[in-house]
PDB file of N, CA and C in Angstrom:
ATOM      1  N   ALA A   4       0.183  13.632 -15.761  1.00 77.00           N
ATOM      2  CA  ALA A   4       1.017  13.341 -13.759  1.00 77.00           C
ATOM      3  C   ALA A   4       0.167  13.959 -12.649  1.00 77.00           C
ATOM      4  N   TRP A   5       0.314  14.059 -11.549  1.00 86.00           N
ATOM      5  CA  TRP A   5      -0.156  14.693  -9.998  1.00 86.00           C
ATOM      6  C   TRP A   5       0.897  15.996  -9.734  1.00 86.00           C
ATOM      7  N   PRO A   6      -0.654  16.760  -9.307  1.00 86.00           N
ATOM      8  CA  PRO A   6       0.709  17.194  -8.596  1.00 86.00           C
ATOM      9  C   PRO A   6       1.094  17.470  -7.423  1.00 86.00           C
ATOM     10  N   ASP A   7       0.146  16.594  -6.600  1.00 88.00           N
ATOM     11  CA  ASP A   7       0.948  15.969  -5.841  1.00 88.00           C
ATOM     12  C   ASP A   7       0.505  14.758  -5.287  1.00 88.00           C
ATOM     13  N   LEU A   8       0.622  14.502  -3.643  1.00 89.00           N
ATOM     14  CA  LEU A   8       0.191  13.228  -3.164  1.00 89.00           C
ATOM     15  C   LEU A   8      -0.814  12.868  -3.228  1.00 89.00           C
ATOM     16  N   GLU A   9      -1.855  14.036  -2.578  1.00 92.00           N
ATOM     17  CA  GLU A   9      -3.081  13.967  -2.262  1.00 92.00           C
ATOM     18  C   GLU A   9      -4.011  14.097  -4.162  1.00 92.00           C
ATOM     19  N   GLY A  10      -3.518  14.277  -4.909  1.00 93.00           N
ATOM     20  CA  GLY A  10      -4.009  13.869  -6.904  1.00 93.00           C
ATOM     21  C   GLY A  10      -4.022  11.931  -7.065  1.00 93.00           C
ATOM     22  N   LEU A  11      -2.785  12.115  -6.091  1.00 93.00           N
ATOM     23  CA  LEU A  11      -2.161  10.624  -7.019  1.00 93.00           C
ATOM     24  C   LEU A  11      -3.668   9.615  -6.527  1.00 93.00           C
ATOM     25  N   VAL A  12      -3.054  10.113  -5.140  1.00 94.00           N
ATOM     26  CA  VAL A  12      -4.016   9.101  -4.030  1.00 94.00           C
ATOM     27  C   VAL A  12      -5.539   9.234  -4.422  1.00 94.00           C
ATOM     28  N   ALA A  13      -6.500  10.221  -4.995  1.00 95.00           N
ATOM     29  CA  ALA A  13      -7.619  10.233  -5.208  1.00 95.00           C
ATOM     30  C   ALA A  13      -7.337   9.731  -6.682  1.00 95.00           C
ATOM     31  N   THR A  14      -6.585   9.888  -7.442  1.00 94.00           N
ATOM     32  CA  THR A  14      -6.668   9.419  -8.263  1.00 94.00           C
ATOM     33  C   THR A  14      -7.121   7.335  -8.433  1.00 94.00           C
ATOM     34  N   LEU A  15      -5.880   6.949  -6.965  1.00 94.00           N
ATOM     35  CA  LEU A  15      -6.260   5.965  -7.183  1.00 94.00           C
ATOM     36  C   LEU A  15      -7.729   5.675  -6.461  1.00 94.00           C
ATOM     37  N   ALA A  16      -7.946   5.729  -5.778  1.00 94.00           N
ATOM     38  CA  ALA A  16      -8.779   5.455  -5.473  1.00 94.00           C
ATOM     39  C   ALA A  16     -10.331   5.879  -5.995  1.00 94.00           C
ATOM     40  N   ALA A  17     -10.475   6.226  -6.388  1.00 94.00           N
ATOM     41  CA  ALA A  17     -11.681   6.514  -7.610  1.00 94.00           C
ATOM     42  C   ALA A  17     -11.227   5.361  -8.587  1.00 94.00           C
ATOM     43  N   ARG A  18     -10.260   4.837  -9.135  1.00 94.00           N
ATOM     44  CA  ARG A  18     -10.090   3.939  -9.956  1.00 94.00           C
ATOM     45  C   ARG A  18     -10.242   2.301  -9.402  1.00 94.00           C
ATOM     46  N   GLY A  19      -9.883   2.395  -8.134  1.00 92.00           N
ATOM     47  CA  GLY A  19     -10.160   0.962  -7.204  1.00 92.00           C
ATOM     48  C   GLY A  19      -9.405   0.325  -8.226  1.00 92.00           C
ATOM     49  N   ASN A  20      -9.651  -1.331  -7.834  1.00 94.00           N
ATOM     50  CA  ASN A  20      -8.686  -2.696  -8.310  1.00 94.00           C
ATOM     51  C   ASN A  20      -9.961  -3.561  -8.275  1.00 94.00           C
ATOM     52  N   ASP A  21     -10.126  -4.311  -8.954  1.00 94.00           N
ATOM     53  CA  ASP A  21     -11.638  -4.693  -9.423  1.00 94.00           C
ATOM     54  C   ASP A  21     -11.338  -5.821  -9.668  1.00 94.00           C
ATOM     55  N   LEU A  22     -10.558  -6.604  -9.429  1.00 95.00           N
ATOM     56  CA  LEU A  22      -9.433  -7.852  -8.431  1.00 95.00           C
ATOM     57  C   LEU A  22      -9.459  -8.025  -7.609  1.00 95.00           C
ATOM     58  N   THR A  23      -9.236  -7.176  -6.516  1.00 95.00           N
ATOM     59  CA  THR A  23      -8.966  -7.230  -4.958  1.00 95.00           C
ATOM     60  C   THR A  23      -9.673  -8.527  -4.752  1.00 95.00           C
ATOM     61  N   GLU A  24     -11.694  -8.446  -4.494  1.00 95.00           N
ATOM     62  CA  GLU A  24     -12.011  -9.527  -4.233  1.00 95.00           C
ATOM     63  C   GLU A  24     -11.500 -10.512  -4.674  1.00 95.00           C
ATOM     64  N   ALA A  25     -11.544 -11.406  -5.304  1.00 95.00           N
ATOM     65  CA  ALA A  25     -11.126 -12.215  -5.907  1.00 95.00           C
ATOM     66  C   ALA A  25     -10.172 -12.458  -5.524  1.00 95.00           C
ATOM     67  N   ALA A  26      -9.463 -12.145  -6.021  1.00 94.00           N
ATOM     68  CA  ALA A  26      -8.010 -11.850  -5.352  1.00 94.00           C
ATOM     69  C   ALA A  26      -7.988 -12.592  -3.614  1.00 94.00           C
ATOM     70  N   VAL A  27      -8.660 -11.494  -2.603  1.00 94.00           N
ATOM     71  CA  VAL A  27      -8.396 -11.862  -1.586  1.00 94.00           C
ATOM     72  C   VAL A  27      -9.473 -13.362  -1.366  1.00 94.00           C
ATOM     73  N   SER A  28     -10.544 -14.198  -2.458  1.00 95.00           N
ATOM     74  CA  SER A  28     -10.865 -14.718  -1.698  1.00 95.00           C
ATOM     75  C   SER A  28     -10.347 -16.094  -1.859  1.00 95.00           C
ATOM     76  N   LEU A  29      -9.006 -16.017  -2.788  1.00 95.00           N
ATOM     77  CA  LEU A  29      -8.426 -17.298  -2.811  1.00 95.00           C
ATOM     78  C   LEU A  29      -7.402 -17.368  -2.070  1.00 95.00           C
ATOM     79  N   GLN A  30      -6.742 -16.080  -2.284  1.00 92.00           N
ATOM     80  CA  GLN A  30      -5.687 -16.235  -1.015  1.00 92.00           C
ATOM     81  C   GLN A  30      -5.975 -14.581  -0.347  1.00 92.00           C
ATOM     82  N   PRO A  31      -6.596 -15.431   0.979  1.00 93.00           N
ATOM     83  CA  PRO A  31      -6.944 -14.393   1.901  1.00 93.00           C
ATOM     84  C   PRO A  31      -5.576 -13.641   2.917  1.00 93.00           C
ATOM     85  N   ALA A  32      -4.639 -14.311   2.398  1.00 89.00           N
ATOM     86  CA  ALA A  32      -3.508 -13.655   3.075  1.00 89.00           C
ATOM     87  C   ALA A  32      -3.216 -12.130   2.789  1.00 89.00           C
ATOM     88  N   ILE A  33      -3.664 -11.648   1.190  1.00 91.00           N
ATOM     89  CA  ILE A  33      -3.577 -10.161   0.836  1.00 91.00           C
ATOM     90  C   ILE A  33      -4.821  -9.908   1.647  1.00 91.00           C
ATOM     91  N   ALA A  34      -5.884  -9.672   2.011  1.00 93.00           N
ATOM     92  CA  ALA A  34      -6.014  -9.420   3.173  1.00 93.00           C
ATOM     93  C   ALA A  34      -5.593  -8.869   4.524  1.00 93.00           C
ATOM     94  N   ASP A  35      -4.874  -9.367   4.690  1.00 89.00           N
ATOM     95  CA  ASP A  35      -3.927  -9.388   5.660  1.00 89.00           C
ATOM     96  C   ASP A  35      -2.649  -8.349   5.509  1.00 89.00           C
ATOM     97  N   VAL A  36      -2.406  -8.103   4.388  1.00 88.00           N
ATOM     98  CA  VAL A  36      -1.132  -7.381   4.389  1.00 88.00           C
ATOM     99  C   VAL A  36      -1.650  -6.200   4.401  1.00 88.00           C
ATOM    100  N   LEU A  37      -3.133  -6.134   3.365  1.00 92.00           N
ATOM    101  CA  LEU A  37      -3.755  -5.247   2.931  1.00 92.00           C
ATOM    102  C   LEU A  37      -3.724  -4.342   4.598  1.00 92.00           C
ATOM    103  N   GLY A  38      -4.405  -5.083   5.292  1.00 92.00           N
ATOM    104  CA  GLY A  38      -4.831  -4.225   6.672  1.00 92.00           C
ATOM    105  C   GLY A  38      -3.864  -3.903   7.514  1.00 92.00           C
ATOM    106  N   GLY A  39      -2.776  -4.655   7.592  1.00 88.00           N
ATOM    107  CA  GLY A  39      -1.540  -4.408   8.202  1.00 88.00           C
ATOM    108  C   GLY A  39      -0.603  -2.553   7.171  1.00 88.00           C
ATOM    109  N   LEU A  40      -0.477  -2.712   6.403  1.00 91.00           N
ATOM    110  CA  LEU A  40      -1.015  -1.766   5.353  1.00 91.00           C
ATOM    111  C   LEU A  40      -1.829  -0.288   5.900  1.00 91.00           C
ATOM    112  N   ARG A  41      -2.481  -0.566   6.009  1.00 92.00           N
ATOM    113  CA  ARG A  41      -3.328   0.302   6.569  1.00 92.00           C
ATOM    114  C   ARG A  41      -3.868   0.445   7.504  1.00 92.00           C
ATOM    115  N   ARG A  42      -2.832   0.015   8.428  1.00 90.00           N
ATOM    116  CA  ARG A  42      -2.621   0.578   9.945  1.00 90.00           C
ATOM    117  C   ARG A  42      -1.548   1.314  10.077  1.00 90.00           C
ATOM    118  N   GLY A  43      -1.053   0.891   9.674  1.00 84.00           N
ATOM    119  CA  GLY A  43       0.414   2.131   9.345  1.00 84.00           C
ATOM    120  C   GLY A  43       0.056   3.700  10.030  1.00 84.00           C
ATOM    121  N   ASP A  44       0.786   4.192  10.623  1.00 90.00           N
ATOM    122  CA  ASP A  44       0.544   6.075  11.143  1.00 90.00           C
ATOM    123  C   ASP A  44       0.997   6.475   9.710  1.00 90.00           C
ATOM    124  N   GLY A  45      -0.154   7.518   8.821  1.00 93.00           N
ATOM    125  CA  GLY A  45       0.354   8.282   8.477  1.00 93.00           C
ATOM    126  C   GLY A  45       0.384   7.640   6.727  1.00 93.00           C
ATOM    127  N   VAL A  46      -0.611   6.598   6.468  1.00 96.00           N
ATOM    128  CA  VAL A  46      -0.873   5.374   5.243  1.00 96.00           C
ATOM    129  C   VAL A  46      -2.091   7.279   5.043  1.00 96.00           C
ATOM    130  N   ARG A  47      -1.937   6.858   3.593  1.00 96.00           N
ATOM    131  CA  ARG A  47      -2.645   7.887   2.622  1.00 96.00           C
ATOM    132  C   ARG A  47      -3.430   6.797   1.720  1.00 96.00           C
ATOM    133  N   TYR A  48      -2.946   5.517   1.640  1.00 96.00           N
ATOM    134  CA  TYR A  48      -3.690   4.943   0.754  1.00 96.00           C
ATOM    135  C   TYR A  48      -3.109   3.519   0.299  1.00 96.00           C
ATOM    136  N   ALA A  49      -3.154   2.445   0.790  1.00 96.00           N
ATOM    137  CA  ALA A  49      -2.739   1.009   0.527  1.00 96.00           C
ATOM    138  C   ALA A  49      -3.911   0.001  -0.543  1.00 96.00           C
ATOM    139  N   ALA A  50      -3.373  -0.692  -1.294  1.00 96.00           N
ATOM    140  CA  ALA A  50      -3.375  -1.270  -1.723  1.00 96.00           C
ATOM    141  C   ALA A  50      -3.413  -1.874  -2.911  1.00 96.00           C
ATOM    142  N   MET A  51      -4.169  -3.283  -3.458  1.00 94.00           N
ATOM    143  CA  MET A  51      -3.414  -4.274  -4.445  1.00 94.00           C
ATOM    144  C   MET A  51      -2.967  -3.603  -5.667  1.00 94.00           C
ATOM    145  N   SER A  52      -1.601  -3.912  -6.082  1.00 91.00           N
ATOM    146  CA  SER A  52      -2.204  -4.236  -7.315  1.00 91.00           C
ATOM    147  C   SER A  52      -1.632  -4.525  -8.552  1.00 91.00           C
ATOM    148  N   GLY A  53      -2.090  -4.444  -9.717  1.00 87.00           N
ATOM    149  CA  GLY A  53      -2.574  -5.617 -10.830  1.00 87.00           C
ATOM    150  C   GLY A  53      -3.614  -7.095 -10.136  1.00 87.00           C
ATOM    151  N   SER A  54      -3.169  -7.955 -10.359  1.00 84.00           N
ATOM    152  CA  SER A  54      -3.838  -8.953  -9.847  1.00 84.00           C
ATOM    153  C   SER A  54      -3.455  -9.515  -8.278  1.00 84.00           C
ATOM    154  N   GLY A  55      -2.903  -8.687  -7.472  1.00 76.00           N
ATOM    155  CA  GLY A  55      -2.631  -9.394  -6.584  1.00 76.00           C
ATOM    156  C   GLY A  55      -1.237  -9.944  -5.979  1.00 76.00           C
ATOM    157  N   ALA A  56      -0.279  -9.968  -6.886  1.00 81.00           N
ATOM    158  CA  ALA A  56       1.362  -9.940  -7.144  1.00 81.00           C
ATOM    159  C   ALA A  56       2.201  -9.260  -5.847  1.00 81.00           C
ATOM    160  N   THR A  57       1.496  -7.759  -5.732  1.00 90.00           N
ATOM    161  CA  THR A  57       1.840  -6.749  -4.540  1.00 90.00           C
ATOM    162  C   THR A  57       1.341  -5.981  -4.166  1.00 90.00           C
ATOM    163  N   CYS A  58       0.892  -6.140  -3.107  1.00 92.00           N
ATOM    164  CA  CYS A  58       0.736  -4.687  -2.035  1.00 92.00           C
ATOM    165  C   CYS A  58       1.435  -3.685  -1.905  1.00 92.00           C
ATOM    166  N   PHE A  59       0.747  -2.769  -1.863  1.00 94.00           N
ATOM    167  CA  PHE A  59       1.316  -1.492  -1.560  1.00 94.00           C
ATOM    168  C   PHE A  59       0.577  -0.262  -0.895  1.00 94.00           C
ATOM    169  N   ALA A  60       1.469   0.751  -0.283  1.00 95.00           N
ATOM    170  CA  ALA A  60       0.138   1.796   0.630  1.00 95.00           C
ATOM    171  C   ALA A  60       1.664   3.084   0.040  1.00 95.00           C
ATOM    172  N   LEU A  61       0.631   4.251   0.385  1.00 95.00           N
ATOM    173  CA  LEU A  61       1.525   5.459  -0.369  1.00 95.00           C
ATOM    174  C   LEU A  61       1.396   6.079   1.754  1.00 95.00           C
ATOM    175  N   PHE A  62       2.235   6.751   1.793  1.00 95.00           N
ATOM    176  CA  PHE A  62       2.621   6.798   3.088  1.00 95.00           C
ATOM    177  C   PHE A  62       3.011   8.943   3.107  1.00 95.00           C
ATOM    178  N   ASP A  63       2.755   9.943   4.318  1.00 91.00           N
ATOM    179  CA  ASP A  63       3.079  11.161   4.435  1.00 91.00           C
ATOM    180  C   ASP A  63       4.655  11.090   4.198  1.00 91.00           C
ATOM    181  N   THR A  64       5.310  10.633   4.307  1.00 92.00           N
ATOM    182  CA  THR A  64       6.777  10.960   4.713  1.00 92.00           C
ATOM    183  C   THR A  64       7.132   9.464   4.688  1.00 92.00           C
ATOM    184  N   ILE A  65       8.912   9.226   4.293  1.00 93.00           N
ATOM    185  CA  ILE A  65       9.142   8.355   4.410  1.00 93.00           C
ATOM    186  C   ILE A  65       9.514   7.171   6.043  1.00 93.00           C
ATOM    187  N   GLU A  66       9.548   8.452   6.957  1.00 94.00           N
ATOM    188  CA  GLU A  66       9.728   7.740   8.122  1.00 94.00           C
ATOM    189  C   GLU A  66       8.311   7.491   8.393  1.00 94.00           C
ATOM    190  N   ALA A  67       7.549   7.236   7.729  1.00 94.00           N
ATOM    191  CA  ALA A  67       6.333   7.161   8.702  1.00 94.00           C
ATOM    192  C   ALA A  67       6.165   5.549   7.553  1.00 94.00           C
ATOM    193  N   ALA A  68       6.570   5.576   6.155  1.00 94.00           N
ATOM    194  CA  ALA A  68       6.738   4.129   5.648  1.00 94.00           C
ATOM    195  C   ALA A  68       7.093   3.323   5.971  1.00 94.00           C
ATOM    196  N   ARG A  69       8.393   3.785   6.756  1.00 93.00           N
ATOM    197  CA  ARG A  69       9.868   2.929   6.912  1.00 93.00           C
ATOM    198  C   ARG A  69       8.936   2.860   8.990  1.00 93.00           C
ATOM    199  N   GLN A  70       8.235   2.922   9.591  1.00 92.00           N
ATOM    200  CA  GLN A  70       8.040   2.398  10.895  1.00 92.00           C
ATOM    201  C   GLN A  70       7.006   1.597  10.763  1.00 92.00           C
ATOM    202  N   ALA A  71       6.152   1.358   9.456  1.00 90.00           N
ATOM    203  CA  ALA A  71       4.552   0.778   8.912  1.00 90.00           C
ATOM    204  C   ALA A  71       5.984  -0.356   8.792  1.00 90.00           C
ATOM    205  N   ALA A  72       6.279  -0.125   7.976  1.00 90.00           N
ATOM    206  CA  ALA A  72       7.707  -1.266   7.638  1.00 90.00           C
ATOM    207  C   ALA A  72       7.701  -2.312   8.623  1.00 90.00           C
ATOM    208  N   MET A  73       8.560  -1.862   9.110  1.00 90.00           N
ATOM    209  CA  MET A  73       8.870  -2.176  10.922  1.00 90.00           C
ATOM    210  C   MET A  73       8.188  -3.114  11.605  1.00 90.00           C
ATOM    211  N   ARG A  74       7.040  -2.370  11.019  1.00 86.00           N
ATOM    212  CA  ARG A  74       5.535  -3.536  12.536  1.00 86.00           C
ATOM    213  C   ARG A  74       5.445  -4.624  11.061  1.00 86.00           C
ATOM    214  N   LEU A  75       5.367  -4.782   9.716  1.00 86.00           N
ATOM    215  CA  LEU A  75       5.092  -6.010   9.248  1.00 86.00           C
ATOM    216  C   LEU A  75       5.232  -6.740   9.504  1.00 86.00           C
ATOM    217  N   PRO A  76       4.394  -8.400   9.520  1.00 84.00           N
ATOM    218  CA  PRO A  76       5.138  -9.684  10.270  1.00 84.00           C
ATOM    219  C   PRO A  76       6.457  -9.908   9.536  1.00 84.00           C
ATOM    220  N   VAL A  77       7.287 -10.714  10.089  1.00 87.00           N
ATOM    221  CA  VAL A  77       8.980 -11.237   9.828  1.00 87.00           C
ATOM    222  C   VAL A  77       8.278 -11.937   8.563  1.00 87.00           C
ATOM    223  N   GLY A  78       9.032 -12.050   7.892  1.00 87.00           N
ATOM    224  CA  GLY A  78       9.102 -12.644   6.736  1.00 87.00           C
ATOM    225  C   GLY A  78       8.166 -12.098   5.781  1.00 87.00           C
ATOM    226  N   TRP A  79       7.715 -11.240   6.019  1.00 85.00           N
ATOM    227  CA  TRP A  79       6.790 -10.685   4.175  1.00 85.00           C
ATOM    228  C   TRP A  79       8.306  -9.566   3.516  1.00 85.00           C
ATOM    229  N   TRP A  80       8.271  -9.447   2.369  1.00 89.00           N
ATOM    230  CA  TRP A  80       8.577  -8.835   1.429  1.00 89.00           C
ATOM    231  C   TRP A  80       8.597  -7.693   1.750  1.00 89.00           C
ATOM    232  N   ARG A  81      10.155  -6.655   1.918  1.00 90.00           N
ATOM    233  CA  ARG A  81       8.776  -4.819   1.980  1.00 90.00           C
ATOM    234  C   ARG A  81       9.960  -4.374   1.395  1.00 90.00           C
ATOM    235  N   HIS A  82       9.659  -3.395   0.557  1.00 93.00           N
ATOM    236  CA  HIS A  82      10.159  -1.888  -0.023  1.00 93.00           C
ATOM    237  C   HIS A  82       9.790  -0.533   0.130  1.00 93.00           C
ATOM    238  N   VAL A  83      11.071   0.169   1.211  1.00 94.00           N
ATOM    239  CA  VAL A  83      10.435   1.481   1.512  1.00 94.00           C
ATOM    240  C   VAL A  83      11.271   2.039  -0.123  1.00 94.00           C
ATOM    241  N   GLY A  84      10.705   3.922  -0.251  1.00 92.00           N
ATOM    242  CA  GLY A  84      11.176   3.947  -1.131  1.00 92.00           C
ATOM    243  C   GLY A  84      10.523   5.471  -1.429  1.00 92.00           C
ATOM    244  N   LEU A  85      11.283   6.209  -2.353  1.00 89.00           N
ATOM    245  CA  LEU A  85      10.598   7.311  -2.262  1.00 89.00           C
ATOM    246  C   LEU A  85      10.247   7.461  -4.296  1.00 89.00           C
ATOM    247  N   LEU A  86       8.877   8.126  -4.347  1.00 81.00           N
ATOM    248  CA  LEU A  86       8.891   8.063  -6.087  1.00 81.00           C
ATOM    249  C   LEU A  86       8.576   9.242  -6.651  1.00 81.00           C
ATOM    250  N   ALA A  87       9.606   8.717  -8.090  1.00 73.00           N
ATOM    251  CA  ALA A  87      10.593  10.541  -8.063  1.00 73.00           C
ATOM    252  C   ALA A  87       8.994  10.889  -9.101  1.00 73.00           C
ATOM    253  N   ALA A  88       9.777  12.343  -9.402  1.00 60.00           N
ATOM    254  CA  ALA A  88       8.567  13.356 -10.355  1.00 60.00           C
ATOM    255  C   ALA A  88       9.526  12.780 -11.845  1.00 60.00           C
TER     256      ALA A  88
END
């Protein structure tokens, strides 16, 4: 368990995802998704989950996540929610 968001973000950033580069080379839209997520105000971390089926972002607040979701292109599936402790 992580004591706070900073701990979770630090762990995720340290681990990274070795499949991101390969997935982007096969599906360049993944880079667009990550770029869109990373441009959100209050974003703390954005990455690809696993082999690229899902990209996600962690935000300072639920409102920042909602605002970022609203700015993503029409047709992109999105879900805004809270992480439970």
